[in-house]
Backbone as JSON, one array per atom type, in Angstrom:
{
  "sequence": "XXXXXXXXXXXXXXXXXXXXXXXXXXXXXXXXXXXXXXXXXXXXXXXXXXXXXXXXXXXXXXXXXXXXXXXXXXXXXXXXXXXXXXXXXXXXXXXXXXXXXXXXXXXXXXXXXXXXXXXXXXXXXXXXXXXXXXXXXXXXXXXXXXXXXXXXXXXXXXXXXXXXXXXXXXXXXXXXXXXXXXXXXXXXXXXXXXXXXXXXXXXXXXXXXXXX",
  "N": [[74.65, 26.48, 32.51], [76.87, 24.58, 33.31], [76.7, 24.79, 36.07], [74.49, 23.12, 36.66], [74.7, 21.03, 35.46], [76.86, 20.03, 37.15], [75.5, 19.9, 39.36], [73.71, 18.15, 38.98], [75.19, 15.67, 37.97], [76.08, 15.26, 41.03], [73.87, 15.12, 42.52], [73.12, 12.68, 40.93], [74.97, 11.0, 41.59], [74.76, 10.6, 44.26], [72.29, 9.07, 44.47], [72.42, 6.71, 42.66], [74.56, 5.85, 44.33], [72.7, 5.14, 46.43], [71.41, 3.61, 45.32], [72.43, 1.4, 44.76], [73.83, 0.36, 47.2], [71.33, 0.6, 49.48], [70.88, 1.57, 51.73], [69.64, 4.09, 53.13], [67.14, 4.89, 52.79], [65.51, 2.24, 52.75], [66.23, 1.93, 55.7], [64.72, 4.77, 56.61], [62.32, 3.91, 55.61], [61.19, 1.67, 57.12], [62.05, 3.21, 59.83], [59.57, 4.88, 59.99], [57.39, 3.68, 59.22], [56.76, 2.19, 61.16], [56.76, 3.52, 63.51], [54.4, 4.91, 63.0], [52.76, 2.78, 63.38], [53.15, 2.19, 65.81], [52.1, 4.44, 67.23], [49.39, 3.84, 66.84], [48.36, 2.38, 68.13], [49.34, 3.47, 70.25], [47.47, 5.98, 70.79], [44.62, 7.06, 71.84], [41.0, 6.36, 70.95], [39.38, 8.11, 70.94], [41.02, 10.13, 70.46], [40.95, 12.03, 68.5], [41.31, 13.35, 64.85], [43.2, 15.57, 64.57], [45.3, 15.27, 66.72], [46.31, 12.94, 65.73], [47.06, 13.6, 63.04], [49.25, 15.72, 64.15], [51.25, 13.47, 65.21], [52.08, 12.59, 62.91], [53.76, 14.35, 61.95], [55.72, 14.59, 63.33], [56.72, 12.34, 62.8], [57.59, 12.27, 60.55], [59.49, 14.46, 60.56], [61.48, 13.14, 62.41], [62.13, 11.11, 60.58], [63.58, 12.63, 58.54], [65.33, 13.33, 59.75], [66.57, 11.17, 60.77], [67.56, 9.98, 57.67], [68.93, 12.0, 57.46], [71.59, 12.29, 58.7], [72.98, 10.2, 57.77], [73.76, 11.38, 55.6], [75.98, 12.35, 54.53], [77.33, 10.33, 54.72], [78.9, 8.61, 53.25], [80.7, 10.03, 51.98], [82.31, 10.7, 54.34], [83.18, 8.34, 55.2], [84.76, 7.2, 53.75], [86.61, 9.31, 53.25], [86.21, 11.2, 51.35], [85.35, 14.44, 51.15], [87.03, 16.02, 51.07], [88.15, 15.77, 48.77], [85.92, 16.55, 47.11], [85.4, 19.48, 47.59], [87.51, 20.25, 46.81], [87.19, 20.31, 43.89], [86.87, 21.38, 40.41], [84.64, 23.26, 41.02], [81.59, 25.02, 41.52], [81.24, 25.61, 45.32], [78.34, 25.81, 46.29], [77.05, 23.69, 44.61], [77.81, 21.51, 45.57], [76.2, 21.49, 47.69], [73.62, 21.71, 46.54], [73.46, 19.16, 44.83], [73.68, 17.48, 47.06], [71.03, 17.95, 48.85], [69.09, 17.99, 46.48], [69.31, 15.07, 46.68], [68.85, 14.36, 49.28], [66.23, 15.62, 49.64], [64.99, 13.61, 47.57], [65.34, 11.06, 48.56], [63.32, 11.75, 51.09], [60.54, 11.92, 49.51], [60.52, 9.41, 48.4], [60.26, 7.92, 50.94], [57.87, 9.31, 52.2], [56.45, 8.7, 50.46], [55.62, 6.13, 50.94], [54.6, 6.77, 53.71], [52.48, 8.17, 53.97], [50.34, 6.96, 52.7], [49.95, 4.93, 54.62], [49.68, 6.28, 57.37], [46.89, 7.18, 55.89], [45.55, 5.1, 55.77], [45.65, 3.97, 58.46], [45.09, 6.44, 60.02], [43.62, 8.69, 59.49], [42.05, 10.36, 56.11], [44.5, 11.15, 53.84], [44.31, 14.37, 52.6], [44.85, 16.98, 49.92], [45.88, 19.27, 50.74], [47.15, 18.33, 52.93], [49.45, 16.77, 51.48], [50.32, 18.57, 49.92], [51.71, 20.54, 51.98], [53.88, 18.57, 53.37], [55.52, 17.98, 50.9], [56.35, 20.91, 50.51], [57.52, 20.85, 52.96], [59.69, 19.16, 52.87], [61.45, 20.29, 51.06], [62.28, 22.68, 52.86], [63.47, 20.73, 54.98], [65.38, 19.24, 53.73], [66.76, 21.17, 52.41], [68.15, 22.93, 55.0], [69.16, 21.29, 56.41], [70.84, 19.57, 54.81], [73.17, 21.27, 55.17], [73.6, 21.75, 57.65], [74.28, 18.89, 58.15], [76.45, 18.61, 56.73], [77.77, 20.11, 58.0], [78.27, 18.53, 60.96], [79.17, 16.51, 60.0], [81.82, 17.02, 60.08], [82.71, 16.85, 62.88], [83.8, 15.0, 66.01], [81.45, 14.41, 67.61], [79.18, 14.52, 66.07], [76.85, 12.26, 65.66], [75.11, 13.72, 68.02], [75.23, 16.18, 67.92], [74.25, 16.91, 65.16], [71.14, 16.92, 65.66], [70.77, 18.39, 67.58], [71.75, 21.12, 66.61], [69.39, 20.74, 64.18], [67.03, 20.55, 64.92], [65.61, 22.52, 66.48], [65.52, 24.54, 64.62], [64.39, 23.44, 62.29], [61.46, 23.66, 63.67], [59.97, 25.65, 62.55], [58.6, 24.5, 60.82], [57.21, 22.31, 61.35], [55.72, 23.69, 62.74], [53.82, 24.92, 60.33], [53.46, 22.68, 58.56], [51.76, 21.09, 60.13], [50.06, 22.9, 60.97], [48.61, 23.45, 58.05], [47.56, 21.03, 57.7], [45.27, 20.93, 59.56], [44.31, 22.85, 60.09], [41.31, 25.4, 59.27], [41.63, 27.08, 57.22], [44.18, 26.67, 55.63], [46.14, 27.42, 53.72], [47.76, 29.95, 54.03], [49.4, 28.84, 56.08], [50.3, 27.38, 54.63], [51.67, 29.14, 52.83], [53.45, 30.07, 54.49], [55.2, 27.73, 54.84], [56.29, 28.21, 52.26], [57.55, 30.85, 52.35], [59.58, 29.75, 54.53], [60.98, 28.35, 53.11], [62.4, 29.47, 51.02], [63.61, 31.49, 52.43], [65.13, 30.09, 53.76], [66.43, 28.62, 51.96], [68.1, 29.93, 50.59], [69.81, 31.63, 52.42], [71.5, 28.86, 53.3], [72.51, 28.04, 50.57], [74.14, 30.49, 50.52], [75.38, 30.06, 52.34], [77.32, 27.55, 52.35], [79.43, 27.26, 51.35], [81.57, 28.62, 53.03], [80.88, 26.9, 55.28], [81.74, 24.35, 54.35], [84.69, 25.16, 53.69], [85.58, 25.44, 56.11]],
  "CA": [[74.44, 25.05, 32.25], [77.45, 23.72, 33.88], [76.39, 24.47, 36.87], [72.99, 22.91, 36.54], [75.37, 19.83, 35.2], [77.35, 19.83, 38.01], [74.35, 19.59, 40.47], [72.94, 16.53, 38.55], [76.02, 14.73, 38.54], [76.44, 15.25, 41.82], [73.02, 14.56, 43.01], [72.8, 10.91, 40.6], [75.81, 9.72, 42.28], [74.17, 10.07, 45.46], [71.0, 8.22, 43.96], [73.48, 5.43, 42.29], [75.06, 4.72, 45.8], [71.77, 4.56, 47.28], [70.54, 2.2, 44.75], [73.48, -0.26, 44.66], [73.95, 0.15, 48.85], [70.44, 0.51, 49.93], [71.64, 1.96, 52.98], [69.83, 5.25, 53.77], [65.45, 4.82, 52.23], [65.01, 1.56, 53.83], [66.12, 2.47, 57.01], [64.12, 5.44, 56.95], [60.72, 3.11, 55.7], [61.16, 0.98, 58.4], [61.71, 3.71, 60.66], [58.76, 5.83, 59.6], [56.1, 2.9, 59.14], [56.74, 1.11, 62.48], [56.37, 4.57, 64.28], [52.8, 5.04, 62.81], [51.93, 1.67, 63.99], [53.37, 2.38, 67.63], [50.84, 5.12, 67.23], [48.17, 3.38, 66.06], [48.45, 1.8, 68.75], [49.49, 4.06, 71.23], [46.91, 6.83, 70.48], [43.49, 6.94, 72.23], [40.47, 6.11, 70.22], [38.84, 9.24, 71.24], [41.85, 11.27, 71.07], [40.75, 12.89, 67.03], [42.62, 13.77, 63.99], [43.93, 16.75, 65.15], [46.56, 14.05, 67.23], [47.09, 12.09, 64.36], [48.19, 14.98, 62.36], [50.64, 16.14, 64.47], [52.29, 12.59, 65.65], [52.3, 12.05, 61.59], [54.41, 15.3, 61.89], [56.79, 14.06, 64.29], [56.99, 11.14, 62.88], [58.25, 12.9, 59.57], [60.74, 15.19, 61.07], [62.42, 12.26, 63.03], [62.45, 10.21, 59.48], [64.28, 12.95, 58.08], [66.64, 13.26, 60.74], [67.45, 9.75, 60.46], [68.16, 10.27, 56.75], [70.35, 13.52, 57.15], [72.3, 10.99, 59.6], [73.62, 9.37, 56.67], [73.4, 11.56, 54.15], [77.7, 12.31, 54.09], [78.18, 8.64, 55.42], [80.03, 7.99, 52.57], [82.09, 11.35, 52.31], [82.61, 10.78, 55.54], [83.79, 7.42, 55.3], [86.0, 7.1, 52.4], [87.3, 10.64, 53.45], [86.11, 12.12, 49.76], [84.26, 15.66, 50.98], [87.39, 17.48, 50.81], [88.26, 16.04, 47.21], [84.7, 17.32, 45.96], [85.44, 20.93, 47.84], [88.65, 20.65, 45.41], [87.2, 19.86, 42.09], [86.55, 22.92, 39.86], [83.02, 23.73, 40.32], [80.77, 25.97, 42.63], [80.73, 24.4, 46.24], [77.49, 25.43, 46.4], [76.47, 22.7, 43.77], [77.86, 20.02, 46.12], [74.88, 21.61, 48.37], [72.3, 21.38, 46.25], [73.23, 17.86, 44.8], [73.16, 16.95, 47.71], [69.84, 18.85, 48.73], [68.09, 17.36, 45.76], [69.25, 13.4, 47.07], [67.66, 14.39, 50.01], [64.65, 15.42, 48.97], [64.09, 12.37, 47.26], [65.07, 9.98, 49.71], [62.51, 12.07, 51.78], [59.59, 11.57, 49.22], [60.47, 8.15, 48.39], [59.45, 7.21, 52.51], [56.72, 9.5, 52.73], [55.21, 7.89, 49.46], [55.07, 4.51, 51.57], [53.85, 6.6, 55.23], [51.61, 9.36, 54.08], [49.31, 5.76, 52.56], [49.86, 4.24, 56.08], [48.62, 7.23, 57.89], [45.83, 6.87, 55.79], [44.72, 3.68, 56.18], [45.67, 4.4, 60.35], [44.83, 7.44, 61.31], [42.66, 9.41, 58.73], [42.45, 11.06, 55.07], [45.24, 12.64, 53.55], [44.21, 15.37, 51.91], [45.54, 17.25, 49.0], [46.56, 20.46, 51.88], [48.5, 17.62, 53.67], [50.42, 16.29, 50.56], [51.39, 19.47, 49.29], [52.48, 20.69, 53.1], [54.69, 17.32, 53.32], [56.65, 18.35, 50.08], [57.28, 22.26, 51.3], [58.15, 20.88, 54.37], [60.52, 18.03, 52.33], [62.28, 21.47, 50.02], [63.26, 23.39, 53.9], [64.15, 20.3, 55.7], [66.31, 19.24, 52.76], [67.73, 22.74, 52.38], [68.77, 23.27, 56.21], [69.23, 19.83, 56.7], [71.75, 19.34, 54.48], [73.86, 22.35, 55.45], [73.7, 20.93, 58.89], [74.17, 17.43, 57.91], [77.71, 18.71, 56.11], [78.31, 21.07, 59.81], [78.3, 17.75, 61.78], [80.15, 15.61, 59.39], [83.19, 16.85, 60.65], [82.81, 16.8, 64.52], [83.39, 13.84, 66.25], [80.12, 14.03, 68.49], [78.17, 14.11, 64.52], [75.43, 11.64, 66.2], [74.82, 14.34, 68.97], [75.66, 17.79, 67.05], [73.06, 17.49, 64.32], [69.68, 16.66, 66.43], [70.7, 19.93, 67.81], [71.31, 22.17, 65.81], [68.6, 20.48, 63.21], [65.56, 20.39, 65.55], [65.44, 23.91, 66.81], [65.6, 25.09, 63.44], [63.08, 22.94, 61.67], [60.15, 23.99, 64.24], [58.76, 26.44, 62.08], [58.18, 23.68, 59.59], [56.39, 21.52, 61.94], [54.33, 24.58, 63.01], [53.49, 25.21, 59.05], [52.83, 21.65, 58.64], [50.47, 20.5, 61.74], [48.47, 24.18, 60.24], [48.25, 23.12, 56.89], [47.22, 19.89, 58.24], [44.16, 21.09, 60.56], [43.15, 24.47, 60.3], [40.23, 25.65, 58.21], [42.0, 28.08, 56.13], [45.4, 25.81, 55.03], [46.78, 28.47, 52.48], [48.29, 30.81, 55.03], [50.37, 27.69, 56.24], [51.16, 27.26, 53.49], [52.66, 30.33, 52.48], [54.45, 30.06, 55.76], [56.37, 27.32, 54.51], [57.06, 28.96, 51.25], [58.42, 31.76, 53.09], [60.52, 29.44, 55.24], [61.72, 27.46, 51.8], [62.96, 30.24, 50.68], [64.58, 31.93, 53.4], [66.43, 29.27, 54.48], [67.15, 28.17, 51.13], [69.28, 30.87, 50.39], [70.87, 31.11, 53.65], [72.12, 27.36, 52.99], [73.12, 28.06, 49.61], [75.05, 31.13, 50.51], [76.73, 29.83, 53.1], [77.27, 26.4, 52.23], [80.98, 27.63, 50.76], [82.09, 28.92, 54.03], [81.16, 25.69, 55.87], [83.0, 23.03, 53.69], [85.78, 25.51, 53.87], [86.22, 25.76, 57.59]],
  "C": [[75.47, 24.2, 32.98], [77.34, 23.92, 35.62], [75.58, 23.72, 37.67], [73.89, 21.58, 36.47], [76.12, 19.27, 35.98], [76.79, 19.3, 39.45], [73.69, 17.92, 40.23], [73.93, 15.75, 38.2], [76.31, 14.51, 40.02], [75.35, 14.21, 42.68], [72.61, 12.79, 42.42], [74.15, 10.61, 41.04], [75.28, 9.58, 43.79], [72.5, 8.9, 45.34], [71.48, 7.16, 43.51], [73.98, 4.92, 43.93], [74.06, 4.45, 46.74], [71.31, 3.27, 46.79], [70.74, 1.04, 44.86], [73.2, -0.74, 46.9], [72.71, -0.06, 49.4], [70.24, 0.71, 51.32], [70.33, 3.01, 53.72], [67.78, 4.91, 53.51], [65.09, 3.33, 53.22], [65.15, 1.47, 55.51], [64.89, 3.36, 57.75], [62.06, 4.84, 56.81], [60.55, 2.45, 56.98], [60.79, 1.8, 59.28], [59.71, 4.37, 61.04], [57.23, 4.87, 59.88], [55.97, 1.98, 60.76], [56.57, 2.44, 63.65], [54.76, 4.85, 64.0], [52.29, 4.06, 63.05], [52.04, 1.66, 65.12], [52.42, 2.9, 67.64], [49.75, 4.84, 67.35], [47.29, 2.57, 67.24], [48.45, 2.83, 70.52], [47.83, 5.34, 71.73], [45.46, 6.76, 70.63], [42.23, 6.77, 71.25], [39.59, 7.18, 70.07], [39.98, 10.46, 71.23], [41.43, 12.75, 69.59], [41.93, 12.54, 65.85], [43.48, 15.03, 64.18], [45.83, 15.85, 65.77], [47.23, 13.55, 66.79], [47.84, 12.65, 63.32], [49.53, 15.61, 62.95], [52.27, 15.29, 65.13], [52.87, 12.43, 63.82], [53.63, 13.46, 61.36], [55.44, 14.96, 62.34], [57.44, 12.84, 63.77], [57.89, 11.47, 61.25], [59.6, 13.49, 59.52], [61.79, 14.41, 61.41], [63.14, 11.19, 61.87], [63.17, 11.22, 59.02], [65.53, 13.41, 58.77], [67.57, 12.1, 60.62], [68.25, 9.62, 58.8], [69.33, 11.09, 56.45], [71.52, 12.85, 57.96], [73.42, 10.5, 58.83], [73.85, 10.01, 55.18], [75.11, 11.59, 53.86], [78.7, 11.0, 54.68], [79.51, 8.38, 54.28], [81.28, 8.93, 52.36], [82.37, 11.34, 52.98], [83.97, 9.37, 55.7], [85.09, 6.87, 54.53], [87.19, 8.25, 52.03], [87.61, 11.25, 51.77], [85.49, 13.75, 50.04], [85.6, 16.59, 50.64], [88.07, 17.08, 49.05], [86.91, 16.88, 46.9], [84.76, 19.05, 46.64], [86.82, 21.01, 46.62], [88.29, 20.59, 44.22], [86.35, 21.09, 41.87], [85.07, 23.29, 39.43], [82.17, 24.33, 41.5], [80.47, 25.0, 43.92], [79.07, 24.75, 46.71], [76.46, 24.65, 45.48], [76.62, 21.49, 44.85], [76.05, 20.0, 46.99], [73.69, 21.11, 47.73], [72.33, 20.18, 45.81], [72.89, 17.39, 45.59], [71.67, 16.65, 48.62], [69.01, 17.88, 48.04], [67.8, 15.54, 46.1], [68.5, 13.24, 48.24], [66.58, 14.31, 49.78], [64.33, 14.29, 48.33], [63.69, 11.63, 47.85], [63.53, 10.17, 50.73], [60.97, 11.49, 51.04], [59.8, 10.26, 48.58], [59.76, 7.7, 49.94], [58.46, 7.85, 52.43], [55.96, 8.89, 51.31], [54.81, 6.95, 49.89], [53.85, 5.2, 53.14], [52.99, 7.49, 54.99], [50.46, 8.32, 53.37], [49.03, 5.04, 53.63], [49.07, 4.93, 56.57], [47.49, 7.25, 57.5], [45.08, 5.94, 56.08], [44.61, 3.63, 58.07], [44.62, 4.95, 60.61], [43.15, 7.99, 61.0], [43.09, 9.87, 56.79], [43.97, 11.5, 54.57], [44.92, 13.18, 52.33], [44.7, 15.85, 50.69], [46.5, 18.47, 49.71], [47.92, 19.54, 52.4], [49.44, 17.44, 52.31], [51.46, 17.78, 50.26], [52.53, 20.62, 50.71], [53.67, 20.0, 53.23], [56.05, 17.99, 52.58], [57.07, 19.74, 50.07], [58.12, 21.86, 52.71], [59.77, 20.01, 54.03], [61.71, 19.39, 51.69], [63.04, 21.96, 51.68], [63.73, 22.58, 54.46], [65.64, 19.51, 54.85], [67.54, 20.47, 52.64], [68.39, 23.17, 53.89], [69.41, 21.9, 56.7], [70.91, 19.08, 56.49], [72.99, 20.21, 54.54], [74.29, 21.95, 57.11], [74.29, 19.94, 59.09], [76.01, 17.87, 57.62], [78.41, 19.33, 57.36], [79.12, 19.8, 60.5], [79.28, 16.75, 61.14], [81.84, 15.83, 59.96], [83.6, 16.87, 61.96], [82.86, 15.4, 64.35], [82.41, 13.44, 67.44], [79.12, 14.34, 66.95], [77.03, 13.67, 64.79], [74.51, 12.8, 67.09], [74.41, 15.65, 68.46], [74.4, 17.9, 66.09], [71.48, 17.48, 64.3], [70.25, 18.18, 67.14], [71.21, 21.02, 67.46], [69.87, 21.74, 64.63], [67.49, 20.31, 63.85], [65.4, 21.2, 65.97], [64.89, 24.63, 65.09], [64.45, 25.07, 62.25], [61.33, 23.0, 62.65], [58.84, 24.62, 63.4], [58.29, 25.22, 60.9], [57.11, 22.8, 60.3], [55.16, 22.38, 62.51], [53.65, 24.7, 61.5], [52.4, 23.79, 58.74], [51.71, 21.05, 59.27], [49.25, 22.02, 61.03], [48.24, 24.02, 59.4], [47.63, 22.07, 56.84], [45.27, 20.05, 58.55], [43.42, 22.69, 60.66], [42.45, 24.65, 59.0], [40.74, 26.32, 56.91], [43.77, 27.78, 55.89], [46.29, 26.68, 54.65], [47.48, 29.26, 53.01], [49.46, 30.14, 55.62], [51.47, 27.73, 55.71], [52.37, 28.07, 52.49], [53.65, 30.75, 52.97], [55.61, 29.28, 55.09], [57.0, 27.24, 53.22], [58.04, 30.06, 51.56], [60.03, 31.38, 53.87], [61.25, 28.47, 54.47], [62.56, 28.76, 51.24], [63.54, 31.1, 51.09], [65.58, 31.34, 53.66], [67.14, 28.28, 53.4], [68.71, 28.66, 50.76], [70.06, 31.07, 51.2], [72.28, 30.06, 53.4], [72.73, 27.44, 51.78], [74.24, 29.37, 49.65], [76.53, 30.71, 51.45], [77.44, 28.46, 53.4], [78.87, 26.48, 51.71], [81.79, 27.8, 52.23], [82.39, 27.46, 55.02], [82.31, 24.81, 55.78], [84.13, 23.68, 53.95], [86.41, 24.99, 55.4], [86.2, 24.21, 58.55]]
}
């Protein structure tokens, strides 16, 4: 239990400084909804949904890039990450608090662009939705393991678009197939597979990081 308690303090102070600051979700709406209208725009009238599915993909990945951007802005800024590696409690809780603030932030924007896309492009589905939020659990979970990597370089802007876009491929392959192919479920299992691979990964070695 106190670890569980430790995670959800951790993770509502990152949800409190979003709320008061408003820093990190509207950025990413903005970003997210003004890219599916470039689209909308950009994107032949004959080109299908097939197209539209996989810019709506892209256009996902890059919104959570921009989020992971910011996610240790403030540990960063106020130079607090190595108090919370000092305070007496599993550093892989800071992970998953942080983990879980992700993930929200993430389905807070796609609750505004996965209704856009609809009204744009095409449908979304019930395959797409539940793709979205596996894809929201691994890019959260690598994301933020990444996100904490880069925090301490000073190329940070540069450093975590590469390592964090190699990495998250298979998610965008999972996604775009859960999206468009006949038989979804297989996808889908993909990016259960790759939630849970790379969960654990991130949570094992999420101690080592902060250390070093």
């Amino acid at each position: 239990m106190t670890y569980l308690a430790d995670v959800a303090t951790l993770a509502r102070k990152d949800l409190l400084l979003e709320l008061r600051s408003r820093d990190t979700v509207p950025a990413m709406l903005l970003f997210v909804v003004s890219t599916l209208v470039v689209f909308n725009f950009a994107l032949p009238a004959d080109a299908g949904t097939d197209a539209a599915y996989g810019l709506l993909w892209i256009a996902l990945l890059f919104t959570a890039l921009l989020g992971l951007t910011r996610a240790f802005l403030a540990e960063r800024d106020q130079r607090i990450l190595d108090a919370l590696v000092l305070t007496p409690c599993d550093r892989s809780a800071i992970w998953l608090g942080k983990g879980v603030a992700v993930f929200a932030f993430l389905v807070l924007a796609e609750a505004v662009a996965l209704p856009a896309f609809g009204i744009f492009f095409a449908p979304v589905t019930a395959e797409v939705v539940a793709a979205v939020l596996l894809a929201d659990v691994g890019l959260a979970a690598v994301g933020t393991l990444l996100a904490a990597m880069a925090a301490a370089s000073r190329a940070r802007e540069l450093l975590l678009p590469l390592l964090f876009l190699p990495l998250v491929i298979p998610v965008v392959v999972g996604g775009v197939g859960a999206s468009i192919a006949a038989d979804p479920a297989r996808y889908l299992g993909f990016l259960v597979l790759y939630d849970l691979v790379f969960a654990i990964l991130s949570w094992a070695s999420f101690e080592y990081v902060v250390t070093e």
